Amino acid sequence: MKERQKFLRQHVDYPRTKVPDAQWYCNLMMKRRHMATSKYCKHLNTFVHMEVPQIQAVCGPAGEPTMGDLRESNSSFPLTMCKLYRGSWAPDCNYIGTSAVNRIIIACEDGYPVHLETEVPDYRELEK
């Protein structure tokens, strides 16, 4: 249960918090979700802007098995990727934000998402 709650806190923001741009969004959300603190800055994090049941469905019929215990979504999701700005340190964590719409790759336990792969090459594109 703890891993599920951590996944929701770190990766799900639906509906997307309204801010002027992706950088402002990342700086706000990384602090709000306790991934940027006075002592620590998480280097990379992706937020998924979709309802929990649709993300959870990737653990079942809406996803396909991929490497190891990972599953790739059949459809794309709106995302915001937050990457720590080079030279940025706690307590002044500063992020570069990028918005995208892409498939997600997650690890599931007992039918629930517990981990999101942040940087994923598009294997289907590589096969073409």
PDB file of C-alpha atoms in Angstrom:
ATOM      1  CA  MET A   1       0.000   0.000   0.000  1.00  0.00           C
ATOM      2  CA  LYS A   2       2.848   2.382   0.839  1.00  0.00           C
ATOM      3  CA  GLU A   3       4.397   2.051  -2.649  1.00  0.00           C
ATOM      4  CA  ARG A   4       1.009   2.780  -4.261  1.00  0.00           C
ATOM      5  CA  GLN A   5       0.621   5.975  -2.230  1.00  0.00           C
ATOM      6  CA  LYS A   6       4.174   7.026  -3.086  1.00  0.00           C
ATOM      7  CA  PHE A   7       3.466   6.441  -6.796  1.00  0.00           C
ATOM      8  CA  LEU A   8       0.351   8.639  -6.619  1.00  0.00           C
ATOM      9  CA  ARG A   9       2.176  11.394  -4.709  1.00  0.00           C
ATOM     10  CA  GLN A  10       5.180  11.413  -7.046  1.00  0.00           C
ATOM     11  CA  HIS A  11       3.561  10.842 -10.415  1.00  0.00           C
ATOM     12  CA  VAL A  12      -0.164  11.658 -10.646  1.00  0.00           C
ATOM     13  CA  ASP A  13      -1.508  15.191 -11.026  1.00  0.00           C
ATOM     14  CA  TYR A  14      -5.036  15.143 -12.438  1.00  0.00           C
ATOM     15  CA  PRO A  15      -6.456  17.501 -13.344  1.00  0.00           C
ATOM     16  CA  ARG A  16      -3.113  19.205 -14.038  1.00  0.00           C
ATOM     17  CA  THR A  17      -2.283  21.976 -11.582  1.00  0.00           C
ATOM     18  CA  LYS A  18      -2.737  25.259 -13.454  1.00  0.00           C
ATOM     19  CA  VAL A  19       0.408  27.405 -13.651  1.00  0.00           C
ATOM     20  CA  PRO A  20       1.790  29.640 -16.443  1.00  0.00           C
ATOM     21  CA  ASP A  21       4.467  27.287 -17.803  1.00  0.00           C
ATOM     22  CA  ALA A  22       6.182  23.917 -17.401  1.00  0.00           C
ATOM     23  CA  GLN A  23       9.185  25.274 -15.469  1.00  0.00           C
ATOM     24  CA  TRP A  24       6.967  27.032 -12.924  1.00  0.00           C
ATOM     25  CA  TYR A  25       4.868  23.868 -12.735  1.00  0.00           C
ATOM     26  CA  CYS A  26       7.908  21.683 -11.959  1.00  0.00           C
ATOM     27  CA  ASN A  27       9.339  24.035  -9.344  1.00  0.00           C
ATOM     28  CA  LEU A  28       5.956  24.200  -7.594  1.00  0.00           C
ATOM     29  CA  MET A  29       5.002  20.529  -7.825  1.00  0.00           C
ATOM     30  CA  MET A  30       8.394  19.109  -6.864  1.00  0.00           C
ATOM     31  CA  LYS A  31       8.223  21.159  -3.630  1.00  0.00           C
ATOM     32  CA  ARG A  32       4.530  20.493  -3.031  1.00  0.00           C
ATOM     33  CA  ARG A  33       5.018  16.724  -3.434  1.00  0.00           C
ATOM     34  CA  HIS A  34       8.124  16.668  -1.187  1.00  0.00           C
ATOM     35  CA  MET A  35      10.661  15.770  -3.893  1.00  0.00           C
ATOM     36  CA  ALA A  36      12.458  19.111  -3.564  1.00  0.00           C
ATOM     37  CA  THR A  37      13.220  19.888   0.067  1.00  0.00           C
ATOM     38  CA  SER A  38      15.696  21.974   2.018  1.00  0.00           C
ATOM     39  CA  LYS A  39      18.118  19.017   1.974  1.00  0.00           C
ATOM     40  CA  TYR A  40      17.358  17.138  -1.257  1.00  0.00           C
ATOM     41  CA  CYS A  41      16.403  17.663  -4.915  1.00  0.00           C
ATOM     42  CA  LYS A  42      15.119  14.661  -6.865  1.00  0.00           C
ATOM     43  CA  HIS A  43      16.910  14.814 -10.227  1.00  0.00           C
ATOM     44  CA  LEU A  44      14.182  13.559 -12.532  1.00  0.00           C
ATOM     45  CA  ASN A  45      10.443  13.064 -12.167  1.00  0.00           C
ATOM     46  CA  THR A  46       7.471  12.723 -14.486  1.00  0.00           C
ATOM     47  CA  PHE A  47       3.901  13.698 -13.669  1.00  0.00           C
ATOM     48  CA  VAL A  48       1.053  11.960 -15.492  1.00  0.00           C
ATOM     49  CA  HIS A  49      -2.047  14.088 -16.044  1.00  0.00           C
ATOM     50  CA  MET A  50      -4.652  11.349 -16.215  1.00  0.00           C
ATOM     51  CA  GLU A  51      -7.241   9.832 -13.906  1.00  0.00           C
ATOM     52  CA  VAL A  52      -5.924   7.082 -11.618  1.00  0.00           C
ATOM     53  CA  PRO A  53      -8.187   4.308 -13.031  1.00  0.00           C
ATOM     54  CA  GLN A  54      -6.803   4.909 -16.544  1.00  0.00           C
ATOM     55  CA  ILE A  55      -3.212   4.743 -15.288  1.00  0.00           C
ATOM     56  CA  GLN A  56      -3.998   1.665 -13.199  1.00  0.00           C
ATOM     57  CA  ALA A  57      -5.528  -0.036 -16.277  1.00  0.00           C
ATOM     58  CA  VAL A  58      -2.000  -0.172 -17.770  1.00  0.00           C
ATOM     59  CA  CYS A  59      -1.354  -2.891 -15.152  1.00  0.00           C
ATOM     60  CA  GLY A  60      -4.093  -4.874 -16.948  1.00  0.00           C
ATOM     61  CA  PRO A  61      -5.776  -4.727 -20.352  1.00  0.00           C
ATOM     62  CA  ALA A  62      -4.561  -1.193 -21.248  1.00  0.00           C
ATOM     63  CA  GLY A  63      -0.893  -2.232 -21.139  1.00  0.00           C
ATOM     64  CA  GLU A  64       1.467  -4.760 -22.677  1.00  0.00           C
ATOM     65  CA  PRO A  65       4.327  -6.552 -20.896  1.00  0.00           C
ATOM     66  CA  THR A  66       7.756  -5.204 -21.773  1.00  0.00           C
ATOM     67  CA  MET A  67      11.169  -5.708 -20.107  1.00  0.00           C
ATOM     68  CA  GLY A  68      11.176  -7.477 -16.724  1.00  0.00           C
ATOM     69  CA  ASP A  69       8.116  -6.603 -14.627  1.00  0.00           C
ATOM     70  CA  LEU A  70       7.397  -3.445 -16.642  1.00  0.00           C
ATOM     71  CA  ARG A  71       4.282  -2.730 -18.684  1.00  0.00           C
ATOM     72  CA  GLU A  72       3.880  -0.209 -21.496  1.00  0.00           C
ATOM     73  CA  SER A  73       0.619   1.656 -21.998  1.00  0.00           C
ATOM     74  CA  ASN A  74      -1.252   1.032 -25.257  1.00  0.00           C
ATOM     75  CA  SER A  75      -2.246   4.698 -25.448  1.00  0.00           C
ATOM     76  CA  SER A  76      -0.488   7.989 -24.795  1.00  0.00           C
ATOM     77  CA  PHE A  77      -0.905  10.170 -21.717  1.00  0.00           C
ATOM     78  CA  PRO A  78      -0.304  13.895 -21.161  1.00  0.00           C
ATOM     79  CA  LEU A  79       2.930  14.235 -19.180  1.00  0.00           C
ATOM     80  CA  THR A  80       5.157  16.863 -17.606  1.00  0.00           C
ATOM     81  CA  MET A  81       8.797  15.849 -17.187  1.00  0.00           C
ATOM     82  CA  CYS A  82      10.810  17.715 -14.569  1.00  0.00           C
ATOM     83  CA  LYS A  83      14.592  17.638 -14.735  1.00  0.00           C
ATOM     84  CA  LEU A  84      16.836  19.312 -12.176  1.00  0.00           C
ATOM     85  CA  TYR A  85      18.664  22.263 -13.722  1.00  0.00           C
ATOM     86  CA  ARG A  86      22.424  21.651 -13.889  1.00  0.00           C
ATOM     87  CA  GLY A  87      24.168  23.386 -10.995  1.00  0.00           C
ATOM     88  CA  SER A  88      20.986  23.557  -8.926  1.00  0.00           C
ATOM     89  CA  TRP A  89      21.270  22.292  -5.338  1.00  0.00           C
ATOM     90  CA  ALA A  90      19.062  22.041  -2.259  1.00  0.00           C
ATOM     91  CA  PRO A  91      17.491  24.081  -0.829  1.00  0.00           C
ATOM     92  CA  ASP A  92      17.169  26.016  -4.125  1.00  0.00           C
ATOM     93  CA  CYS A  93      16.009  23.181  -6.391  1.00  0.00           C
ATOM     94  CA  ASN A  94      15.337  24.605  -9.842  1.00  0.00           C
ATOM     95  CA  TYR A  95      13.742  22.489 -12.575  1.00  0.00           C
ATOM     96  CA  ILE A  96      13.402  22.496 -16.338  1.00  0.00           C
ATOM     97  CA  GLY A  97       9.908  21.376 -17.307  1.00  0.00           C
ATOM     98  CA  THR A  98       8.870  19.700 -20.545  1.00  0.00           C
ATOM     99  CA  SER A  99       5.326  18.833 -21.538  1.00  0.00           C
ATOM    100  CA  ALA A 100       4.646  15.857 -23.802  1.00  0.00           C
ATOM    101  CA  VAL A 101       2.068  13.276 -24.758  1.00  0.00           C
ATOM    102  CA  ASN A 102       3.563   9.808 -24.727  1.00  0.00           C
ATOM    103  CA  ARG A 103       3.102   6.216 -23.690  1.00  0.00           C
ATOM    104  CA  ILE A 104       4.189   5.373 -20.151  1.00  0.00           C
ATOM    105  CA  ILE A 105       6.065   2.381 -18.787  1.00  0.00           C
ATOM    106  CA  ILE A 106       5.236   1.324 -15.251  1.00  0.00           C
ATOM    107  CA  ALA A 107       5.907  -1.490 -12.815  1.00  0.00           C
ATOM    108  CA  CYS A 108       2.851  -3.001 -11.131  1.00  0.00           C
ATOM    109  CA  GLU A 109       2.283  -4.944  -7.921  1.00  0.00           C
ATOM    110  CA  ASP A 110      -1.029  -6.684  -7.277  1.00  0.00           C
ATOM    111  CA  GLY A 111      -2.594  -4.788 -10.180  1.00  0.00           C
ATOM    112  CA  TYR A 112      -1.490  -1.343  -8.977  1.00  0.00           C
ATOM    113  CA  PRO A 113       1.252   0.916 -10.365  1.00  0.00           C
ATOM    114  CA  VAL A 114       4.220   1.254  -8.009  1.00  0.00           C
ATOM    115  CA  HIS A 115       6.965   2.671 -10.261  1.00  0.00           C
ATOM    116  CA  LEU A 116       7.163   4.876 -13.365  1.00  0.00           C
ATOM    117  CA  GLU A 117      10.096   4.615 -15.740  1.00  0.00           C
ATOM    118  CA  THR A 118      10.980   8.247 -16.377  1.00  0.00           C
ATOM    119  CA  GLU A 119      13.306   8.030 -19.355  1.00  0.00           C
ATOM    120  CA  VAL A 120      12.201   5.415 -21.845  1.00  0.00           C
ATOM    121  CA  PRO A 121      13.333   4.993 -25.438  1.00  0.00           C
ATOM    122  CA  ASP A 122      10.505   4.287 -27.856  1.00  0.00           C
ATOM    123  CA  TYR A 123      11.240   0.644 -28.720  1.00  0.00           C
ATOM    124  CA  ARG A 124       8.498   0.504 -31.360  1.00  0.00           C
ATOM    125  CA  GLU A 125      10.172   3.370 -33.222  1.00  0.00           C
ATOM    126  CA  LEU A 126      13.568   1.622 -33.027  1.00  0.00           C
ATOM    127  CA  GLU A 127      12.123  -1.542 -34.601  1.00  0.00           C
ATOM    128  CA  LYS A 128      10.882   0.263 -37.743  1.00  0.00           C
TER     129      LYS A 128
END
